[in-house]
């Protein structure tokens, strides 16, 4: 991106005088998110061999079920964090920004505590009535019910930290809160290994995982946030006196449109796996789908993580009315996200078949059309992911609810029509078509047309960049693959290294500031 927009101080920076500059905030956010992705891969992939060294496959399956249940507790937030984020942004233009923020923060914290108490009580009662081990078929796994309850209750207790996290993001400390979360994830992974070696049971590992998350949440809410933002102590009286239940229910109601968007995005990631499993008889095809879908999901998640720090800055500019800076950053950010997605896909396309064979030890055949459809779809939808997260940070709840629910409906209709006929390829087409028609063609179109002066020129520019990068990366990969002899892992590593070197040489002019500045100047905004 152009360095000048980040170094120049404007009223958007004056609004957060205690925070770092915009460029530093973005770099801290991107680096923190990258580490978070790596820690997530460590949790879900690297620790598995350690678990299997001590546990049986049945116990590992039980742990994966417990971990998945804990991950789903995020829905308990019900859009409250995004509601709070938009209110924090709105307060930036108020005369008493800190005072109003403190009072709203205290009121929302009371709502979070109430939600945790109510849902915790319901959860304990539900576990007593319907034993998780009986419902999920883990009768033979010791302590499964206790581990499931500890995981879900523990993750529920961390939900109030979402409020503090939202405030950090809106006050220029996005990277700080993610780095603290990364530290908690790292500690929890070390604790899991220690618990595995010392106790070797499911409950101990669950407690080790959850305890680090609870400590992180408590530290954020009770210590770090009040220390970093002393004005929050002004809201203590509001928390003690309490607001009316009518006000609390009103905030939950206003949060529901954001919740609808988030829930739909979660469903679009997980429902396709269930539909293919239930509608496709061929188990090999189901395995092909599951493994190929992993890389598309990771790429989508990476683009969203790249977009999040940008969205915080965009929401900042939107709230204070700095339309010129907003327009310039959105245009550059959209190009940045599209470039990352295109570069990754350009490298994946020529080598994915080799990696797939190594990954599955040749036991599952490679499905070229399926992989190409999902990867091309990931590039095409990449610009809309920035529009999506910006919509979350610009109080467009109605637009999110309307478009994301429509997208889910379109996806379901296409799935039930295409999957029986085409198998996993039908599911891939349903995902791509619904993404292009609704998320890109409707949601992103509204956001882009409202933000940029030259939206159509910008869209054409993005398409040209995507085609140029993907075709160049794919062509370089095909050329490299044709020149590298041998086979197996050594050949695959050699191909990747040579491809990276060649692409680095081709992209080396970007290291020159004048070249970067000139390229930034031609981006239509």
Short mmCIF file of C-alpha atoms in Angstrom, two decimals:
data_model
loop_
_atom_site.label_atom_id
_atom_site.label_comp_id
_atom_site.label_asym_id
_atom_site.label_seq_id
_atom_site.Cartn_x
_atom_site.Cartn_y
_atom_site.Cartn_z
CA UNK A 1 0.00 0.00 0.00
CA UNK A 2 0.98 3.60 -0.44
CA UNK A 3 3.02 4.76 2.54
CA UNK A 4 1.79 8.36 2.40
CA UNK A 5 -1.82 7.78 3.53
CA UNK A 6 -0.55 5.98 6.63
CA UNK A 7 2.09 8.50 7.70
CA UNK A 8 -0.13 11.54 7.25
CA UNK A 9 -1.96 12.39 10.49
CA UNK A 10 -5.63 13.17 10.08
CA UNK A 11 -8.63 13.47 12.32
CA UNK A 12 -8.97 9.68 12.14
CA UNK A 13 -5.65 9.39 13.98
CA UNK A 14 -6.43 12.25 16.33
CA UNK A 15 -9.46 10.28 17.51
CA UNK A 16 -7.13 7.63 18.94
CA UNK A 17 -4.18 9.71 20.19
CA UNK A 18 -2.88 7.01 22.51
CA UNK A 19 -2.72 4.37 19.79
CA UNK A 20 0.03 3.73 17.25
CA UNK A 21 -0.05 5.09 13.72
CA UNK A 22 -2.28 3.50 11.11
CA UNK A 23 0.53 1.65 9.38
CA UNK A 24 1.77 0.20 12.67
CA UNK A 25 -1.77 -0.80 13.64
CA UNK A 26 -2.26 -2.64 10.36
CA UNK A 27 1.10 -4.41 10.54
CA UNK A 28 0.51 -5.44 14.15
CA UNK A 29 -2.96 -6.70 13.27
CA UNK A 30 -1.81 -8.70 10.24
CA UNK A 31 1.17 -10.24 12.06
CA UNK A 32 -0.98 -11.15 15.06
CA UNK A 33 -3.63 -12.73 12.83
CA UNK A 34 -0.99 -14.71 10.96
CA UNK A 35 0.35 -16.13 14.22
CA UNK A 36 -3.20 -16.90 15.30
CA UNK A 37 -3.79 -18.90 12.12
CA UNK A 38 -0.56 -20.83 12.70
CA UNK A 39 -1.55 -21.58 16.30
CA UNK A 40 -4.95 -22.74 15.08
CA UNK A 41 -3.27 -25.13 12.65
CA UNK A 42 -1.03 -26.35 15.48
CA UNK A 43 -4.06 -27.07 17.64
CA UNK A 44 -5.97 -28.90 14.93
CA UNK A 45 -3.12 -30.65 13.08
CA UNK A 46 0.21 -30.74 14.91
CA UNK A 47 -1.11 -31.86 18.30
CA UNK A 48 -3.04 -34.77 16.78
CA UNK A 49 0.01 -37.11 16.57
CA UNK A 50 0.80 -36.34 20.24
CA UNK A 51 -2.74 -37.23 21.24
CA UNK A 52 -2.65 -40.45 19.22
CA UNK A 53 0.64 -41.40 20.89
CA UNK A 54 -1.21 -41.63 24.22
CA UNK A 55 -4.88 -42.05 23.34
CA UNK A 56 -6.81 -44.49 21.22
CA UNK A 57 -8.64 -43.34 18.13
CA UNK A 58 -11.93 -43.39 20.09
CA UNK A 59 -10.61 -41.02 22.75
CA UNK A 60 -9.22 -38.73 20.05
CA UNK A 61 -12.63 -38.68 18.36
CA UNK A 62 -14.17 -37.77 21.71
CA UNK A 63 -11.69 -34.89 22.12
CA UNK A 64 -12.48 -33.60 18.62
CA UNK A 65 -16.19 -33.62 19.49
CA UNK A 66 -15.52 -31.75 22.75
CA UNK A 67 -13.32 -29.22 20.96
CA UNK A 68 -15.95 -28.66 18.25
CA UNK A 69 -18.61 -28.07 20.90
CA UNK A 70 -16.40 -25.47 22.55
CA UNK A 71 -15.85 -23.73 19.20
CA UNK A 72 -19.61 -23.47 18.67
CA UNK A 73 -20.09 -21.58 21.95
CA UNK A 74 -19.11 -18.45 20.01
CA UNK A 75 -22.74 -18.23 18.87
CA UNK A 76 -23.68 -17.25 22.44
CA UNK A 77 -22.38 -13.77 21.67
CA UNK A 78 -25.44 -13.35 19.42
CA UNK A 79 -24.07 -10.28 17.67
CA UNK A 80 -23.58 -8.30 20.90
CA UNK A 81 -19.91 -7.62 20.15
CA UNK A 82 -20.69 -6.15 16.74
CA UNK A 83 -23.49 -4.06 18.22
CA UNK A 84 -21.01 -2.72 20.80
CA UNK A 85 -18.36 -2.08 18.13
CA UNK A 86 -20.74 0.09 16.14
CA UNK A 87 -21.77 2.04 19.24
CA UNK A 88 -18.11 2.60 20.18
CA UNK A 89 -17.53 3.92 16.68
CA UNK A 90 -20.58 6.19 16.88
CA UNK A 91 -19.33 7.72 20.14
CA UNK A 92 -16.18 8.99 18.38
CA UNK A 93 -18.11 12.03 17.14
CA UNK A 94 -19.66 12.81 20.55
CA UNK A 95 -18.43 15.56 22.85
CA UNK A 96 -18.09 13.15 25.80
CA UNK A 97 -16.73 10.17 23.86
CA UNK A 98 -15.00 8.50 26.83
CA UNK A 99 -17.89 9.05 29.22
CA UNK A 100 -20.52 7.63 26.87
CA UNK A 101 -18.23 4.74 25.99
CA UNK A 102 -17.75 3.94 29.70
CA UNK A 103 -21.48 3.99 30.43
CA UNK A 104 -22.36 1.86 27.42
CA UNK A 105 -19.51 -0.55 28.19
CA UNK A 106 -20.79 -1.02 31.74
CA UNK A 107 -24.34 -1.63 30.56
CA UNK A 108 -23.25 -4.14 27.92
CA UNK A 109 -21.03 -5.93 30.44
CA UNK A 110 -24.09 -6.43 32.60
CA UNK A 111 -25.92 -7.95 29.63
CA UNK A 112 -22.97 -10.28 28.95
CA UNK A 113 -22.91 -11.43 32.57
CA UNK A 114 -26.67 -12.08 32.47
CA UNK A 115 -26.35 -14.05 29.23
CA UNK A 116 -23.55 -16.18 30.70
CA UNK A 117 -25.54 -16.90 33.89
CA UNK A 118 -28.73 -17.81 32.03
CA UNK A 119 -27.07 -19.93 29.35
CA UNK A 120 -24.80 -21.58 31.93
CA UNK A 121 -27.82 -22.65 33.99
CA UNK A 122 -29.61 -23.95 30.89
CA UNK A 123 -26.49 -25.81 29.82
CA UNK A 124 -26.08 -27.57 33.17
CA UNK A 125 -29.75 -28.57 33.13
CA UNK A 126 -29.55 -29.83 29.54
CA UNK A 127 -26.49 -31.98 30.31
CA UNK A 128 -28.35 -33.57 33.20
CA UNK A 129 -31.37 -34.36 31.03
CA UNK A 130 -29.51 -35.43 27.89
CA UNK A 131 -26.11 -36.94 28.57
CA UNK A 132 -23.68 -35.93 25.81
CA UNK A 133 -22.10 -39.37 25.85
CA UNK A 134 -25.48 -40.94 25.08
CA UNK A 135 -26.46 -38.39 22.44
CA UNK A 136 -23.11 -38.49 20.60
CA UNK A 137 -22.33 -42.17 21.12
CA UNK A 138 -19.30 -41.95 23.45
CA UNK A 139 -20.55 -44.28 26.19
CA UNK A 140 -17.20 -46.05 26.51
CA UNK A 141 -15.12 -42.87 26.88
CA UNK A 142 -14.41 -42.06 30.52
CA UNK A 143 -15.26 -38.53 31.72
CA UNK A 144 -16.77 -37.54 28.38
CA UNK A 145 -19.81 -35.87 29.97
CA UNK A 146 -17.66 -33.96 32.46
CA UNK A 147 -15.23 -32.89 29.74
CA UNK A 148 -18.05 -31.67 27.52
CA UNK A 149 -19.59 -29.66 30.36
CA UNK A 150 -16.25 -28.17 31.40
CA UNK A 151 -15.44 -27.18 27.82
CA UNK A 152 -18.77 -25.50 27.09
CA UNK A 153 -19.07 -23.77 30.45
CA UNK A 154 -15.45 -22.63 30.30
CA UNK A 155 -15.78 -21.17 26.81
CA UNK A 156 -19.07 -19.55 27.85
CA UNK A 157 -17.24 -17.76 30.65
CA UNK A 158 -14.89 -16.22 28.10
CA UNK A 159 -17.71 -14.57 26.13
CA UNK A 160 -17.66 -11.26 28.12
CA UNK A 161 -14.09 -10.73 26.88
CA UNK A 162 -15.63 -10.08 23.43
CA UNK A 163 -16.81 -6.70 24.73
CA UNK A 164 -13.31 -5.68 25.81
CA UNK A 165 -11.89 -7.04 22.57
CA UNK A 166 -14.29 -4.86 20.59
CA UNK A 167 -13.19 -1.78 22.51
CA UNK A 168 -9.52 -2.57 21.86
CA UNK A 169 -10.21 -2.83 18.15
CA UNK A 170 -12.03 0.51 18.05
CA UNK A 171 -9.37 2.34 20.05
CA UNK A 172 -6.42 1.35 17.86
CA UNK A 173 -5.24 -1.70 19.82
CA UNK A 174 -6.41 -4.49 17.53
CA UNK A 175 -2.97 -6.13 17.44
CA UNK A 176 -2.62 -6.03 21.23
CA UNK A 177 -5.75 -8.03 21.97
CA UNK A 178 -4.95 -10.63 19.30
CA UNK A 179 -1.39 -11.03 20.62
CA UNK A 180 -2.80 -11.58 24.12
CA UNK A 181 -5.17 -14.18 22.70
CA UNK A 182 -2.25 -15.82 20.89
CA UNK A 183 -0.38 -16.03 24.18
CA UNK A 184 -3.39 -17.73 25.76
CA UNK A 185 -3.57 -20.21 22.86
CA UNK A 186 0.13 -21.00 23.14
CA UNK A 187 -0.10 -21.51 26.92
CA UNK A 188 -3.16 -23.71 26.48
CA UNK A 189 -1.35 -25.91 23.94
CA UNK A 190 1.64 -26.35 26.24
CA UNK A 191 -0.75 -27.11 29.11
CA UNK A 192 -2.55 -29.71 26.99
CA UNK A 193 0.68 -31.56 26.27
CA UNK A 194 1.65 -31.49 29.97
CA UNK A 195 -1.81 -32.75 31.01
CA UNK A 196 -1.62 -35.46 28.36
CA UNK A 197 1.76 -36.69 29.62
CA UNK A 198 0.93 -36.45 33.33
CA UNK A 199 -2.73 -37.50 33.48
CA UNK A 200 -3.44 -39.05 30.05
CA UNK A 201 -7.19 -38.50 30.33
CA UNK A 202 -9.70 -36.45 28.40
CA UNK A 203 -10.94 -34.34 31.30
CA UNK A 204 -7.43 -33.16 32.26
CA UNK A 205 -6.65 -32.04 28.71
CA UNK A 206 -9.99 -30.22 28.51
CA UNK A 207 -9.32 -28.39 31.77
CA UNK A 208 -5.84 -27.45 30.55
CA UNK A 209 -7.29 -25.99 27.35
CA UNK A 210 -10.15 -24.11 28.98
CA UNK A 211 -8.27 -22.72 31.98
CA UNK A 212 -5.89 -20.68 29.82
CA UNK A 213 -8.83 -19.17 27.93
CA UNK A 214 -10.62 -18.24 31.15
CA UNK A 215 -7.49 -16.62 32.61
CA UNK A 216 -7.06 -14.62 29.39
CA UNK A 217 -10.67 -13.42 29.47
CA UNK A 218 -10.48 -12.49 33.16
CA UNK A 219 -7.20 -10.62 32.64
CA UNK A 220 -8.65 -8.68 29.72
CA UNK A 221 -11.91 -7.67 31.42
CA UNK A 222 -10.78 -7.16 35.01
CA UNK A 223 -7.24 -5.83 34.65
CA UNK A 224 -5.89 -4.89 31.22
CA UNK A 225 -8.90 -3.01 29.81
CA UNK A 226 -9.41 -0.77 32.92
CA UNK A 227 -5.66 -0.11 33.04
CA UNK A 228 -5.40 0.74 29.34
CA UNK A 229 -8.65 2.75 29.34
CA UNK A 230 -8.97 4.40 32.78
CA UNK A 231 -12.24 6.07 31.79
CA UNK A 232 -13.95 2.65 32.03
CA UNK A 233 -13.93 3.02 35.82
CA UNK A 234 -16.47 5.82 35.39
CA UNK A 235 -18.94 3.22 34.23
CA UNK A 236 -18.71 1.30 37.50
CA UNK A 237 -21.63 3.19 39.00
CA UNK A 238 -23.71 2.40 35.94
CA UNK A 239 -22.90 -1.29 36.32
CA UNK A 240 -23.81 -1.28 40.01
CA UNK A 241 -27.03 0.68 39.51
CA UNK A 242 -27.92 -1.30 36.44
CA UNK A 243 -29.99 -0.32 33.43
CA UNK A 244 -33.52 -1.41 32.79
CA UNK A 245 -34.24 -4.87 31.45
CA UNK A 246 -36.06 -3.13 28.62
CA UNK A 247 -32.81 -1.43 27.60
CA UNK A 248 -30.94 -4.74 27.78
CA UNK A 249 -33.52 -6.56 25.66
CA UNK A 250 -33.40 -3.66 23.20
CA UNK A 251 -29.64 -4.07 22.79
CA UNK A 252 -30.07 -7.80 22.17
CA UNK A 253 -32.73 -7.04 19.57
CA UNK A 254 -30.48 -4.54 17.82
CA UNK A 255 -27.67 -7.12 17.81
CA UNK A 256 -29.77 -9.80 16.09
CA UNK A 257 -29.17 -8.57 12.48
CA UNK A 258 -25.41 -8.85 13.05
CA UNK A 259 -25.94 -12.28 14.63
CA UNK A 260 -27.91 -13.40 11.57
CA UNK A 261 -24.99 -12.46 9.33
CA UNK A 262 -22.44 -14.22 11.53
CA UNK A 263 -24.54 -17.35 11.97
CA UNK A 264 -25.13 -17.59 8.23
CA UNK A 265 -21.40 -17.26 7.51
CA UNK A 266 -20.73 -20.06 10.02
CA UNK A 267 -23.44 -22.20 8.44
CA UNK A 268 -22.05 -21.69 4.93
CA UNK A 269 -18.73 -23.10 6.13
CA UNK A 270 -20.13 -26.16 7.93
CA UNK A 271 -23.45 -27.05 6.28
CA UNK A 272 -21.90 -28.07 2.91
CA UNK A 273 -19.92 -30.82 4.65
CA UNK A 274 -23.09 -32.22 6.19
CA UNK A 275 -25.06 -31.99 2.93
CA UNK A 276 -22.44 -33.82 0.89
CA UNK A 277 -22.13 -36.50 3.59
CA UNK A 278 -25.89 -37.08 3.57
CA UNK A 279 -26.65 -36.75 -0.17
CA UNK A 280 -23.61 -38.49 -1.72
CA UNK A 281 -23.42 -42.27 -1.46
CA UNK A 282 -19.81 -42.64 -2.65
CA UNK A 283 -17.67 -42.32 0.52
CA UNK A 284 -14.53 -41.70 -1.54
CA UNK A 285 -16.19 -38.68 -3.14
CA UNK A 286 -17.18 -37.46 0.32
CA UNK A 287 -13.55 -37.73 1.44
CA UNK A 288 -12.42 -35.86 -1.70
CA UNK A 289 -14.88 -33.10 -0.88
CA UNK A 290 -13.87 -32.83 2.77
CA UNK A 291 -10.14 -32.60 2.03
CA UNK A 292 -10.47 -30.20 -0.90
CA UNK A 293 -12.89 -28.01 1.04
CA UNK A 294 -10.25 -27.62 3.78
CA UNK A 295 -7.93 -25.56 1.58
CA UNK A 296 -10.77 -23.36 0.28
CA UNK A 297 -11.96 -22.74 3.84
CA UNK A 298 -8.44 -21.88 5.00
CA UNK A 299 -8.02 -19.44 2.10
CA UNK A 300 -11.34 -17.78 2.89
CA UNK A 301 -10.39 -17.56 6.57
CA UNK A 302 -7.01 -16.05 5.69
CA UNK A 303 -8.66 -13.35 3.56
CA UNK A 304 -11.06 -12.55 6.39
CA UNK A 305 -8.19 -12.31 8.87
CA UNK A 306 -6.36 -9.94 6.52
CA UNK A 307 -9.54 -7.89 6.19
CA UNK A 308 -10.24 -7.53 9.92
CA UNK A 309 -7.55 -4.92 10.77
CA UNK A 310 -8.56 -3.03 7.62
CA UNK A 311 -12.20 -3.13 8.68
CA UNK A 312 -11.37 -1.60 12.06
CA UNK A 313 -9.63 1.29 10.32
CA UNK A 314 -12.43 1.66 7.78
CA UNK A 315 -15.05 1.69 10.52
CA UNK A 316 -12.98 4.36 12.27
CA UNK A 317 -12.96 6.59 9.18
CA UNK A 318 -16.66 5.91 8.52
CA UNK A 319 -17.60 6.94 12.06
CA UNK A 320 -15.68 10.24 12.04
CA UNK A 321 -16.82 11.09 8.50
CA UNK A 322 -13.40 11.05 6.84
CA UNK A 323 -14.78 9.92 3.49
CA UNK A 324 -11.64 10.67 1.48
CA UNK A 325 -9.38 8.56 3.67
CA UNK A 326 -12.05 5.86 3.85
CA UNK A 327 -12.36 5.74 0.07
CA UNK A 328 -8.60 5.52 -0.48
CA UNK A 329 -8.04 2.85 2.18
CA UNK A 330 -10.97 0.74 0.97
CA UNK A 331 -9.72 0.78 -2.62
CA UNK A 332 -6.17 -0.14 -1.60
CA UNK A 333 -7.36 -2.74 0.90
CA UNK A 334 -9.60 -4.41 -1.67
CA UNK A 335 -6.66 -4.71 -4.05
CA UNK A 336 -4.48 -6.05 -1.24
CA UNK A 337 -6.93 -8.81 -0.26
CA UNK A 338 -7.52 -9.77 -3.91
CA UNK A 339 -3.77 -9.90 -4.57
CA UNK A 340 -3.15 -12.23 -1.63
CA UNK A 341 -5.95 -14.60 -2.67
CA UNK A 342 -4.84 -14.58 -6.31
CA UNK A 343 -1.19 -15.21 -5.44
CA UNK A 344 -2.04 -18.18 -3.20
CA UNK A 345 -4.36 -19.72 -5.78
CA UNK A 346 -1.81 -19.13 -8.54
CA UNK A 347 0.65 -21.19 -6.51
CA UNK A 348 -1.84 -23.87 -5.45
CA UNK A 349 -3.24 -24.72 -8.87
CA UNK A 350 -0.09 -26.25 -10.43
CA UNK A 351 1.03 -28.13 -7.30
CA UNK A 352 -2.21 -29.05 -5.53
CA UNK A 353 -2.44 -32.45 -7.23
CA UNK A 354 1.07 -33.39 -6.04
CA UNK A 355 0.36 -32.18 -2.52
CA UNK A 356 -2.99 -34.00 -2.45
CA UNK A 357 -1.31 -37.28 -3.39
CA UNK A 358 1.32 -36.84 -0.67
CA UNK A 359 -1.26 -35.72 1.87
CA UNK A 360 -3.53 -38.72 1.33
CA UNK A 361 -0.69 -41.20 0.58
CA UNK A 362 -2.37 -41.80 -2.78
CA UNK A 363 -5.39 -43.48 -1.17
CA UNK A 364 -7.88 -40.85 -2.31
CA UNK A 365 -7.90 -39.83 -5.99
CA UNK A 366 -7.50 -36.18 -6.93
CA UNK A 367 -10.60 -34.41 -8.29
CA UNK A 368 -9.32 -31.66 -10.60
CA UNK A 369 -12.63 -29.96 -11.51
CA UNK A 370 -13.65 -29.83 -7.84
CA UNK A 371 -10.36 -28.23 -6.75
CA UNK A 372 -10.32 -25.73 -9.63
CA UNK A 373 -13.94 -24.71 -8.99
CA UNK A 374 -13.34 -24.06 -5.28
CA UNK A 375 -10.03 -22.25 -5.82
CA UNK A 376 -11.30 -20.02 -8.63
CA UNK A 377 -14.38 -19.30 -6.53
CA UNK A 378 -12.14 -18.27 -3.62
CA UNK A 379 -10.37 -15.70 -5.81
CA UNK A 380 -13.61 -14.35 -7.25
CA UNK A 381 -15.22 -13.83 -3.85
CA UNK A 382 -12.11 -12.40 -2.13
CA UNK A 383 -13.02 -8.70 -2.68
CA UNK A 384 -16.42 -9.26 -1.12
CA UNK A 385 -14.86 -10.43 2.15
CA UNK A 386 -13.53 -6.94 2.84
CA UNK A 387 -16.97 -5.55 2.02
CA UNK A 388 -18.48 -8.09 4.42
CA UNK A 389 -16.31 -7.21 7.42
CA UNK A 390 -16.62 -3.47 6.63
CA UNK A 391 -20.40 -3.87 6.70
CA UNK A 392 -20.04 -5.31 10.21
CA UNK A 393 -18.10 -2.19 11.23
CA UNK A 394 -20.37 0.40 9.59
CA UNK A 395 -23.71 -0.43 11.23
CA UNK A 396 -25.21 -2.15 8.19
CA UNK A 397 -27.03 -4.80 10.20
CA UNK A 398 -30.15 -4.81 8.02
CA UNK A 399 -28.10 -5.25 4.85
CA UNK A 400 -26.12 -8.10 6.43
CA UNK A 401 -29.19 -9.95 7.66
CA UNK A 402 -31.03 -9.58 4.36
CA UNK A 403 -28.18 -10.58 2.06
CA UNK A 404 -26.63 -13.36 4.16
CA UNK A 405 -29.96 -15.08 4.83
CA UNK A 406 -30.77 -14.81 1.12
CA UNK A 407 -27.37 -16.30 0.32
CA UNK A 408 -28.04 -19.24 2.63
CA UNK A 409 -31.41 -19.83 0.98
CA UNK A 410 -29.90 -19.71 -2.53
CA UNK A 411 -27.13 -22.08 -1.47
CA UNK A 412 -29.58 -24.61 0.01
CA UNK A 413 -31.81 -24.59 -3.08
CA UNK A 414 -28.83 -25.05 -5.42
CA UNK A 415 -27.38 -27.76 -3.19
CA UNK A 416 -30.49 -29.91 -3.23
CA UNK A 417 -30.69 -29.51 -7.02
CA UNK A 418 -27.01 -29.96 -7.93
CA UNK A 419 -25.53 -32.35 -5.36
CA UNK A 420 -27.72 -35.37 -6.31
CA UNK A 421 -26.72 -34.86 -9.96
CA UNK A 422 -23.07 -33.77 -9.73
CA UNK A 423 -21.98 -34.93 -6.28
CA UNK A 424 -19.35 -32.79 -4.49
CA UNK A 425 -18.90 -30.67 -7.63
CA UNK A 426 -22.55 -29.64 -7.24
CA UNK A 427 -21.85 -28.45 -3.68
CA UNK A 428 -18.83 -26.48 -4.92
CA UNK A 429 -20.93 -24.85 -7.64
CA UNK A 430 -23.66 -24.02 -5.11
CA UNK A 431 -21.12 -22.29 -2.87
CA UNK A 432 -19.47 -20.35 -5.69
CA UNK A 433 -22.73 -19.30 -7.36
CA UNK A 434 -24.30 -18.12 -4.09
CA UNK A 435 -21.10 -16.24 -3.22
CA UNK A 436 -20.95 -14.52 -6.61
CA UNK A 437 -24.67 -13.80 -6.92
CA UNK A 438 -25.41 -12.59 -3.39
CA UNK A 439 -22.29 -11.78 -1.37
CA UNK A 440 -20.40 -10.27 -4.31
CA UNK A 441 -23.26 -9.23 -6.58
CA UNK A 442 -25.51 -7.78 -3.88
CA UNK A 443 -23.78 -7.11 -0.54
CA UNK A 444 -20.39 -6.09 -1.92
CA UNK A 445 -22.01 -4.13 -4.73
CA UNK A 446 -23.99 -2.01 -2.26
CA UNK A 447 -20.92 -1.37 -0.08
CA UNK A 448 -18.60 -0.57 -3.00
CA UNK A 449 -21.10 1.71 -4.74
CA UNK A 450 -21.67 3.62 -1.50
CA UNK A 451 -17.94 3.93 -0.74
CA UNK A 452 -16.06 4.59 -4.00
CA UNK A 453 -16.41 7.29 -6.64
CA UNK A 454 -15.59 4.92 -9.52
CA UNK A 455 -16.97 1.52 -8.43
CA UNK A 456 -17.24 -0.06 -11.88
CA UNK A 457 -13.69 0.88 -12.83
CA UNK A 458 -12.53 -0.53 -9.50
CA UNK A 459 -14.30 -3.86 -10.10
CA UNK A 460 -12.78 -4.17 -13.58
CA UNK A 461 -9.36 -3.33 -12.12
CA UNK A 462 -9.72 -6.07 -9.49
CA UNK A 463 -10.75 -8.60 -12.13
CA UNK A 464 -7.73 -7.72 -14.28
CA UNK A 465 -5.38 -8.07 -11.29
CA UNK A 466 -6.84 -11.44 -10.33
CA UNK A 467 -6.60 -12.82 -13.87
CA UNK A 468 -3.04 -11.54 -14.33
CA UNK A 469 -1.72 -12.91 -11.03
CA UNK A 470 -3.48 -16.28 -11.17
CA UNK A 471 -2.50 -16.94 -14.80
CA UNK A 472 1.10 -15.84 -14.18
CA UNK A 473 1.45 -17.95 -11.04
CA UNK A 474 -0.19 -20.95 -12.68
CA UNK A 475 1.97 -20.61 -15.79
CA UNK A 476 5.18 -20.35 -13.74
CA UNK A 477 4.11 -23.41 -11.77
CA UNK A 478 3.47 -25.48 -14.89
CA UNK A 479 6.86 -24.47 -16.28
CA UNK A 480 8.62 -25.33 -13.01
CA UNK A 481 6.83 -28.68 -12.74
CA UNK A 482 7.92 -29.60 -16.26
CA UNK A 483 11.58 -28.93 -15.45
CA UNK A 484 11.87 -30.64 -12.05
CA UNK A 485 12.66 -34.35 -12.20
CA UNK A 486 12.07 -37.04 -9.60
CA UNK A 487 9.04 -37.65 -7.47
CA UNK A 488 7.63 -37.75 -3.96
CA UNK A 489 8.16 -35.21 -1.22
CA UNK A 490 11.59 -34.08 -2.45
CA UNK A 491 10.19 -33.13 -5.87
CA UNK A 492 7.25 -31.30 -4.32
CA UNK A 493 9.51 -29.24 -2.02
CA UNK A 494 11.84 -28.43 -4.92
CA UNK A 495 8.90 -27.26 -7.04
CA UNK A 496 7.61 -25.00 -4.27
CA UNK A 497 11.04 -23.49 -3.54
CA UNK A 498 11.76 -22.76 -7.20
CA UNK A 499 8.28 -21.29 -7.69
CA UNK A 500 8.76 -18.98 -4.69
CA UNK A 501 12.15 -17.82 -6.00
CA UNK A 502 10.82 -17.08 -9.48
CA UNK A 503 7.74 -15.28 -8.15
CA UNK A 504 9.96 -13.30 -5.78
CA UNK A 505 12.12 -12.16 -8.68
CA UNK A 506 9.05 -11.19 -10.74
CA UNK A 507 7.61 -9.22 -7.80
CA UNK A 508 10.92 -7.62 -6.76
CA UNK A 509 10.13 -4.21 -8.33
CA UNK A 510 7.48 -3.79 -5.62
CA UNK A 511 10.32 -3.33 -3.12
CA UNK A 512 10.98 0.08 -4.72
CA UNK A 513 8.90 2.78 -3.03
CA UNK A 514 8.38 4.81 -6.21
CA UNK A 515 7.02 1.76 -8.01
CA UNK A 516 4.64 1.03 -5.16
CA UNK A 517 3.47 4.63 -5.04
CA UNK A 518 2.87 4.73 -8.78
CA UNK A 519 0.88 1.48 -8.65
CA UNK A 520 -1.21 2.79 -5.74
CA UNK A 521 -1.97 5.95 -7.69
CA UNK A 522 -3.57 4.04 -10.57
CA UNK A 523 -6.02 2.14 -8.34
CA UNK A 524 -9.51 3.43 -9.19
CA UNK A 525 -11.21 4.80 -6.10
#
